Amino acid sequence: MDEAATITRIPRAAQAPDTGVLFQPYRLGPFDLRHRIVMAPLTRSRARHPGNVPSSLAACYYAQRASAALIVSEATQVSMQGQGYAWTPGIHSREQVEAWRRVTQAVHQDDGLIFNQLWHVGRISHPALQPDNMLPVAPSAIIPEGKAFIENERGEGELVPFVRPRALDIEEMPYIVAQYERAATNARAADFDGVEIHAANGYLLDQFIETGTNRRTDTYGGPVENRARLLFEVAEALMRIWGPDRIGVRLSPMGKMNDIHDDQPEATFGDIAERISDYRFAYLHIVNPAMEQMQSGKEPDPRALGMVEMIRKKFKGTLMVAGGFQADTAARWLLEGKADLIAFGRKFIANPDLPERLRVGAPFNADDPTTYYGGGEKGYTDYPSLAQDRGEQPKACVDQRWR
């Protein structure tokens, strides 16, 4: 293990952990992080049309949150085929690259770091979102339960039933890898600091990984080494562009989002975590299997905790965990060695200066779920920081020109 991947082990926590551990510096690949609080990827559906281009507000939004140790951008489709929701940004066109460069410049001006999360949704889409109204693609032609979020003929967001996807031919696999490769090249041109491969939450790479969505009988189906083949082909292609120490991978072991499941999740994700460890990537980012219990204040499910502990043992590099954390539980997981970095999602929506609020124990702004997806500055860039509340900084960005 090289120096950049060395994990700082901290003694087991006391009953009431000192949240100061959240503010210990951390070495992540080539980066010296100021603390352990990461901004998790958050879909906000505010890209401009035509072209799904990040808006001018996006630069403000991410710059406001540049005090995170690392920002992982909202999921960003690697191609037109990869889109699954209305108004989500891509990283496959010149206009998108130029707009993302404005975002990264704004973050860097405030001494922040930002990785681009690369995304192909697979079957979690709809012909209305696909080029030429084609069917979404998937490892197998299985209709997911739930509904797709599309833009209707009136320009409004609308939920419509998913359709049966088209199973990818084996000859198409290099084309899928090439989509990620082009996106990673574009992310580098846009001056991101690295990329995260989104292989979680029931999207395309996760659909290949998990048995509930992969019924293939070729070299991309069956045993876990085949089901994970596409993930590792993508990873190896990206290493030629970024190098391993600027690549992260996101997984969601035991996740249920987007009608996903695996018959033997411990075996599946244990194998993948162990293999990822050999690549010496910047980090492995997992969605907390105990998130639902922790969000509701319940005791985490023992099997969920066992999954985290198993991945911690199998994966020898930096482990980031996202989902369900308060300051005290985040500190406890760091102290107990369950994670090296904690990613916060929804708390960053309403609290652009979340690390400072956690540091001083300040109250949180109340978030408005009705403004999570779509719209303009309301619920996006108008949440105040502590400094703005004190009158020490100008008010938050306001710009109605979001589409």
XYZ file of C-alpha atoms in Angstrom:
403
model
C 0.000 0.000 0.000
C 1.423 3.380 -0.966
C 1.553 6.397 1.341
C -1.366 8.132 -0.408
C -3.701 5.264 0.428
C -2.682 4.893 4.085
C -5.656 4.836 6.451
C -5.466 6.679 9.765
C -6.817 4.316 12.429
C -8.477 5.908 15.433
C -9.236 4.196 18.753
C -12.761 2.920 19.413
C -15.226 5.606 20.401
C -16.428 6.403 23.873
C -20.161 6.533 24.656
C -20.456 10.177 23.518
C -17.890 10.764 20.760
C -16.096 14.056 20.360
C -17.141 15.395 16.971
C -13.707 16.964 16.629
C -12.647 13.839 14.745
C -14.705 15.158 11.810
C -12.195 17.976 11.493
C -9.016 15.983 11.423
C -7.134 16.411 8.108
C -6.916 13.467 5.757
C -4.661 12.516 2.846
C -6.724 11.374 -0.154
C -4.534 10.356 -3.072
C -2.709 13.558 -4.109
C -5.007 15.780 -2.015
C -4.700 17.048 1.549
C -8.273 17.298 2.804
C -8.974 19.880 5.502
C -11.442 17.601 7.304
C -13.549 14.455 6.791
C -16.883 15.981 5.649
C -17.656 15.277 1.986
C -20.581 16.620 -0.041
C -22.417 13.631 -1.507
C -23.781 13.673 -5.071
C -27.226 15.277 -5.195
C -29.455 15.310 -8.261
C -31.128 18.735 -8.502
C -32.582 18.693 -12.075
C -31.700 22.259 -12.979
C -29.764 21.907 -16.226
C -30.645 24.335 -19.026
C -32.385 23.409 -22.246
C -31.563 22.753 -24.957
C -28.673 20.436 -24.322
C -28.873 19.627 -20.592
C -26.198 22.220 -19.831
C -25.337 23.209 -16.238
C -26.820 26.644 -15.574
C -25.037 29.742 -14.326
C -26.645 29.034 -10.961
C -24.774 25.721 -10.753
C -21.456 27.560 -10.435
C -22.867 29.567 -7.543
C -24.432 26.486 -5.918
C -21.214 24.471 -5.884
C -19.009 27.424 -4.914
C -21.253 28.056 -1.908
C -20.428 24.518 -0.749
C -16.694 24.611 -1.489
C -15.871 24.284 2.215
C -16.637 20.553 1.911
C -13.481 18.453 2.101
C -14.478 17.185 -1.344
C -17.552 17.777 -3.499
C -18.860 14.864 -5.532
C -20.952 16.467 -8.261
C -24.515 15.537 -9.036
C -24.775 12.462 -11.228
C -23.834 13.494 -14.768
C -24.921 11.428 -17.752
C -22.086 10.176 -19.926
C -24.224 10.261 -23.077
C -27.706 11.070 -24.318
C -28.489 7.376 -23.883
C -27.408 7.615 -20.257
C -30.077 10.156 -19.225
C -32.912 9.059 -16.948
C -34.472 12.214 -15.515
C -35.615 15.557 -16.873
C -33.160 18.462 -16.647
C -30.104 16.530 -15.447
C -26.729 17.692 -16.815
C -24.457 15.757 -19.130
C -20.707 15.732 -19.775
C -20.803 14.627 -23.431
C -21.048 17.894 -25.404
C -18.807 20.932 -25.881
C -21.415 23.239 -24.314
C -21.665 21.017 -21.250
C -17.894 20.927 -20.829
C -17.684 24.717 -21.027
C -20.460 25.109 -18.457
C -18.859 22.585 -16.096
C -15.562 24.447 -16.436
C -17.290 27.530 -15.010
C -18.437 25.375 -12.104
C -14.996 23.941 -11.362
C -13.367 27.372 -11.646
C -15.839 28.769 -9.112
C -15.130 25.896 -6.714
C -11.359 26.202 -7.130
C -11.480 29.964 -6.537
C -12.885 29.145 -3.112
C -10.174 26.520 -2.490
C -12.518 23.588 -3.005
C -12.100 20.189 -4.654
C -14.705 18.616 -6.941
C -14.998 15.194 -8.589
C -17.461 14.549 -11.420
C -19.787 11.601 -10.859
C -20.184 9.716 -14.151
C -23.613 8.187 -14.706
C -25.490 5.933 -17.087
C -28.990 5.132 -15.829
C -29.624 2.087 -18.002
C -33.256 0.982 -17.657
C -34.195 3.826 -15.263
C -35.245 6.013 -18.164
C -37.993 6.458 -20.744
C -38.152 6.893 -24.534
C -39.104 10.548 -23.965
C -35.591 11.063 -22.565
C -33.746 8.964 -25.150
C -32.371 10.040 -28.558
C -34.977 9.380 -31.268
C -37.368 8.031 -28.591
C -35.472 4.752 -28.462
C -35.935 2.234 -25.683
C -33.661 2.503 -22.628
C -30.971 -0.175 -22.439
C -30.213 -2.677 -19.682
C -28.375 -5.953 -19.091
C -31.709 -7.793 -19.366
C -35.156 -6.764 -20.630
C -36.805 -6.478 -17.193
C -39.247 -3.631 -16.487
C -38.429 -1.824 -13.220
C -41.194 -0.934 -10.814
C -41.805 2.778 -10.413
C -42.045 5.797 -12.683
C -39.730 7.924 -14.806
C -39.476 11.701 -14.370
C -39.809 13.304 -17.807
C -40.582 16.702 -19.288
C -44.036 16.687 -20.885
C -45.194 18.632 -23.952
C -46.044 21.633 -21.727
C -42.482 21.811 -20.422
C -43.500 20.489 -17.009
C -42.076 17.624 -15.005
C -44.253 14.520 -15.082
C -44.029 10.982 -13.686
C -44.826 8.224 -16.194
C -44.536 4.419 -15.944
C -41.254 2.808 -16.894
C -41.158 0.761 -20.083
C -39.518 -2.566 -20.820
C -35.851 -1.826 -21.675
C -33.864 -3.358 -24.488
C -31.192 -5.867 -23.466
C -27.774 -4.781 -24.680
C -26.072 -6.991 -27.245
C -22.621 -8.158 -26.253
C -21.224 -6.299 -29.282
C -22.436 -3.033 -27.704
C -20.339 -3.329 -24.556
C -17.286 -1.532 -25.992
C -19.619 1.325 -26.971
C -20.830 1.635 -23.361
C -17.218 1.729 -22.131
C -16.423 4.345 -24.774
C -19.226 6.553 -23.444
C -17.568 6.611 -20.010
C -14.164 7.095 -21.569
C -15.317 10.137 -23.534
C -17.061 11.551 -20.462
C -13.934 11.110 -18.344
C -11.870 12.895 -20.988
C -14.420 15.708 -21.010
C -14.362 15.906 -17.211
C -10.614 16.397 -17.384
C -11.101 19.152 -19.994
C -13.606 20.774 -17.629
C -10.915 20.921 -14.898
C -12.520 18.533 -12.441
C -10.109 17.171 -9.835
C -11.173 13.592 -10.455
C -14.124 11.370 -11.350
C -16.401 8.994 -9.498
C -17.845 5.947 -11.273
C -21.515 5.665 -10.313
C -22.098 1.929 -9.916
C -24.841 2.242 -7.294
C -28.565 2.858 -6.740
C -29.910 0.590 -9.446
C -28.362 2.347 -12.447
C -26.650 0.645 -15.388
C -23.425 -0.644 -13.813
C -25.358 -1.740 -10.711
C -27.943 -3.428 -12.954
C -25.139 -5.567 -14.350
C -23.729 -6.284 -10.884
C -26.898 -7.464 -9.145
C -28.670 -10.740 -9.832
C -32.178 -9.258 -9.733
C -31.540 -7.281 -12.912
C -28.944 -9.400 -14.711
C -30.236 -12.635 -16.283
C -27.556 -12.818 -18.962
C -25.880 -16.085 -19.912
C -22.882 -14.586 -21.751
C -19.625 -13.275 -20.277
C -21.482 -10.383 -18.623
C -23.847 -12.593 -16.615
C -23.814 -15.455 -14.148
C -20.931 -15.449 -11.616
C -19.989 -12.187 -9.944
C -16.763 -11.813 -11.926
C -18.904 -11.677 -15.087
C -21.566 -9.386 -13.623
C -18.853 -6.949 -12.494
C -16.996 -7.168 -15.803
C -18.469 -3.939 -17.230
C -17.609 -1.981 -14.071
C -13.970 -3.031 -14.265
C -13.762 -2.446 -18.001
C -14.968 1.103 -17.374
C -12.534 1.513 -14.471
C -9.553 0.367 -16.528
C -10.483 2.685 -19.385
C -10.682 5.636 -16.996
C -7.328 4.828 -15.400
C -5.644 5.619 -18.704
C -7.135 9.129 -18.534
C -6.985 10.010 -14.836
C -4.706 7.569 -13.055
C -6.086 5.546 -10.153
C -5.549 8.165 -7.425
C -8.131 10.519 -8.963
C -10.874 7.910 -9.422
C -13.552 6.899 -6.931
C -16.192 4.166 -7.205
C -19.661 4.291 -5.663
C -21.568 1.118 -4.692
C -24.828 0.532 -2.810
C -24.594 -2.902 -1.149
C -28.013 -4.162 -0.022
C -29.593 -1.129 -1.697
C -33.220 -1.208 -2.854
C -33.440 2.001 -4.870
C -34.815 1.629 -8.403
C -36.114 -1.903 -7.851
C -32.665 -3.464 -7.383
C -31.666 -6.518 -5.360
C -29.057 -9.255 -5.224
C -29.557 -12.837 -4.065
C -26.201 -12.968 -2.244
C -25.131 -9.358 -1.546
C -22.328 -10.247 0.885
C -20.669 -12.501 -1.683
C -21.262 -10.067 -4.554
C -20.049 -6.895 -2.867
C -17.331 -8.589 -0.857
C -15.779 -9.846 -4.075
C -16.082 -6.453 -5.793
C -14.668 -4.540 -2.810
C -11.669 -6.857 -2.683
C -11.015 -6.477 -6.397
C -11.403 -2.680 -6.294
C -8.817 -2.618 -3.504
C -6.188 -3.921 -5.918
C -6.642 -0.883 -8.181
C -5.613 1.586 -5.449
C -8.274 4.081 -6.388
C -8.686 7.321 -4.446
C -11.607 5.849 -2.551
C -14.537 3.463 -2.438
C -17.804 5.286 -1.709
C -20.684 3.193 -0.376
C -24.272 4.112 0.331
C -24.788 3.198 3.977
C -26.748 -0.091 4.130
C -28.093 1.054 7.536
C -29.210 4.447 6.221
C -32.968 3.962 6.669
C -32.654 2.862 10.296
C -30.197 5.620 11.174
C -32.350 8.316 9.538
C -35.292 7.260 11.688
C -33.191 7.052 14.858
C -33.453 3.268 15.083
C -30.689 0.829 15.895
C -28.951 -0.247 12.656
C -29.766 -3.692 11.323
C -26.981 -6.143 12.287
C -26.784 -7.483 8.736
C -26.339 -3.940 7.397
C -23.548 -3.255 9.887
C -22.025 -6.603 9.013
C -21.938 -5.578 5.361
C -20.040 -2.380 6.234
C -17.580 -4.275 8.411
C -17.028 -6.874 5.686
C -16.325 -4.190 3.070
C -14.038 -2.379 5.516
C -12.059 -5.611 5.878
C -11.976 -6.454 2.155
C -11.180 -2.952 0.861
C -7.767 -1.692 1.963
C -8.018 1.929 0.805
C -10.018 5.006 1.763
C -13.649 4.166 2.547
C -16.291 6.888 2.264
C -19.781 6.197 3.601
C -22.898 8.266 2.843
C -26.395 8.268 4.264
C -28.230 8.728 7.542
C -25.529 10.496 9.561
C -25.759 13.133 12.259
C -22.642 14.756 13.697
C -22.422 12.256 16.567
C -22.975 9.133 14.485
C -20.530 10.360 11.830
C -17.906 10.911 14.519
C -18.566 7.499 16.019
C -18.127 5.720 12.686
C -14.836 7.524 12.125
C -13.615 6.757 15.628
C -14.587 3.103 15.322
C -12.809 2.797 11.970
C -15.969 1.969 10.009
C -15.190 4.816 7.593
C -12.450 7.313 6.765
C -14.697 9.989 5.245
C -18.400 10.720 5.783
C -20.494 12.086 2.915
C -23.511 14.234 3.769
C -26.249 14.786 1.198
C -29.500 16.487 2.148
C -27.898 18.513 4.937
C -25.728 20.205 2.296
C -28.821 21.250 0.327
C -30.030 23.717 2.955
C -26.703 24.378 4.653
C -24.033 25.514 2.190
C -21.600 26.006 5.083
C -22.355 22.631 6.668
C -18.788 21.980 7.933
C -18.794 25.277 9.857
C -22.224 24.561 11.334
C -21.036 21.137 12.464
C -17.845 22.622 13.868
C -19.576 25.236 16.071
C -22.779 23.287 16.749
C -24.962 25.872 14.987
C -28.572 25.024 14.066
C -29.368 23.848 10.554
C -31.521 25.676 8.031
C -34.771 23.832 7.354
C -34.798 22.306 3.881
C -37.768 22.420 1.504
C -38.254 19.052 -0.275
C -40.643 20.630 -2.806
C -37.642 22.475 -4.309
C -35.231 19.532 -4.478
C -35.809 18.915 -8.207
C -36.246 21.555 -10.908
C -36.813 25.284 -10.579
C -34.509 28.238 -10.124
C -32.674 29.741 -7.170
C -35.418 28.971 -4.637
C -34.265 25.985 -2.619
C -31.007 25.907 -4.581
C -28.791 28.952 -4.044
C -30.912 31.024 -1.637
C -30.160 29.126 1.591
C -28.091 31.483 3.792
C -24.765 30.731 5.426
C -23.960 31.733 8.998
C -21.813 34.585 7.668
C -24.714 35.851 5.565
C -27.042 35.666 8.554
C -24.545 37.815 10.451
C -24.343 40.288 7.548
C -20.668 39.511 6.917
C -21.206 38.288 3.351
C -23.534 39.318 0.493
C -26.846 37.546 0.151
C -27.090 34.286 -1.764
C -27.167 34.129 -5.567
C -30.502 34.922 -7.215
C -30.984 34.359 -10.939
C -34.250 33.492 -12.666
C -32.499 32.542 -15.936
C -32.224 28.842 -15.120
C -33.545 27.329 -18.390
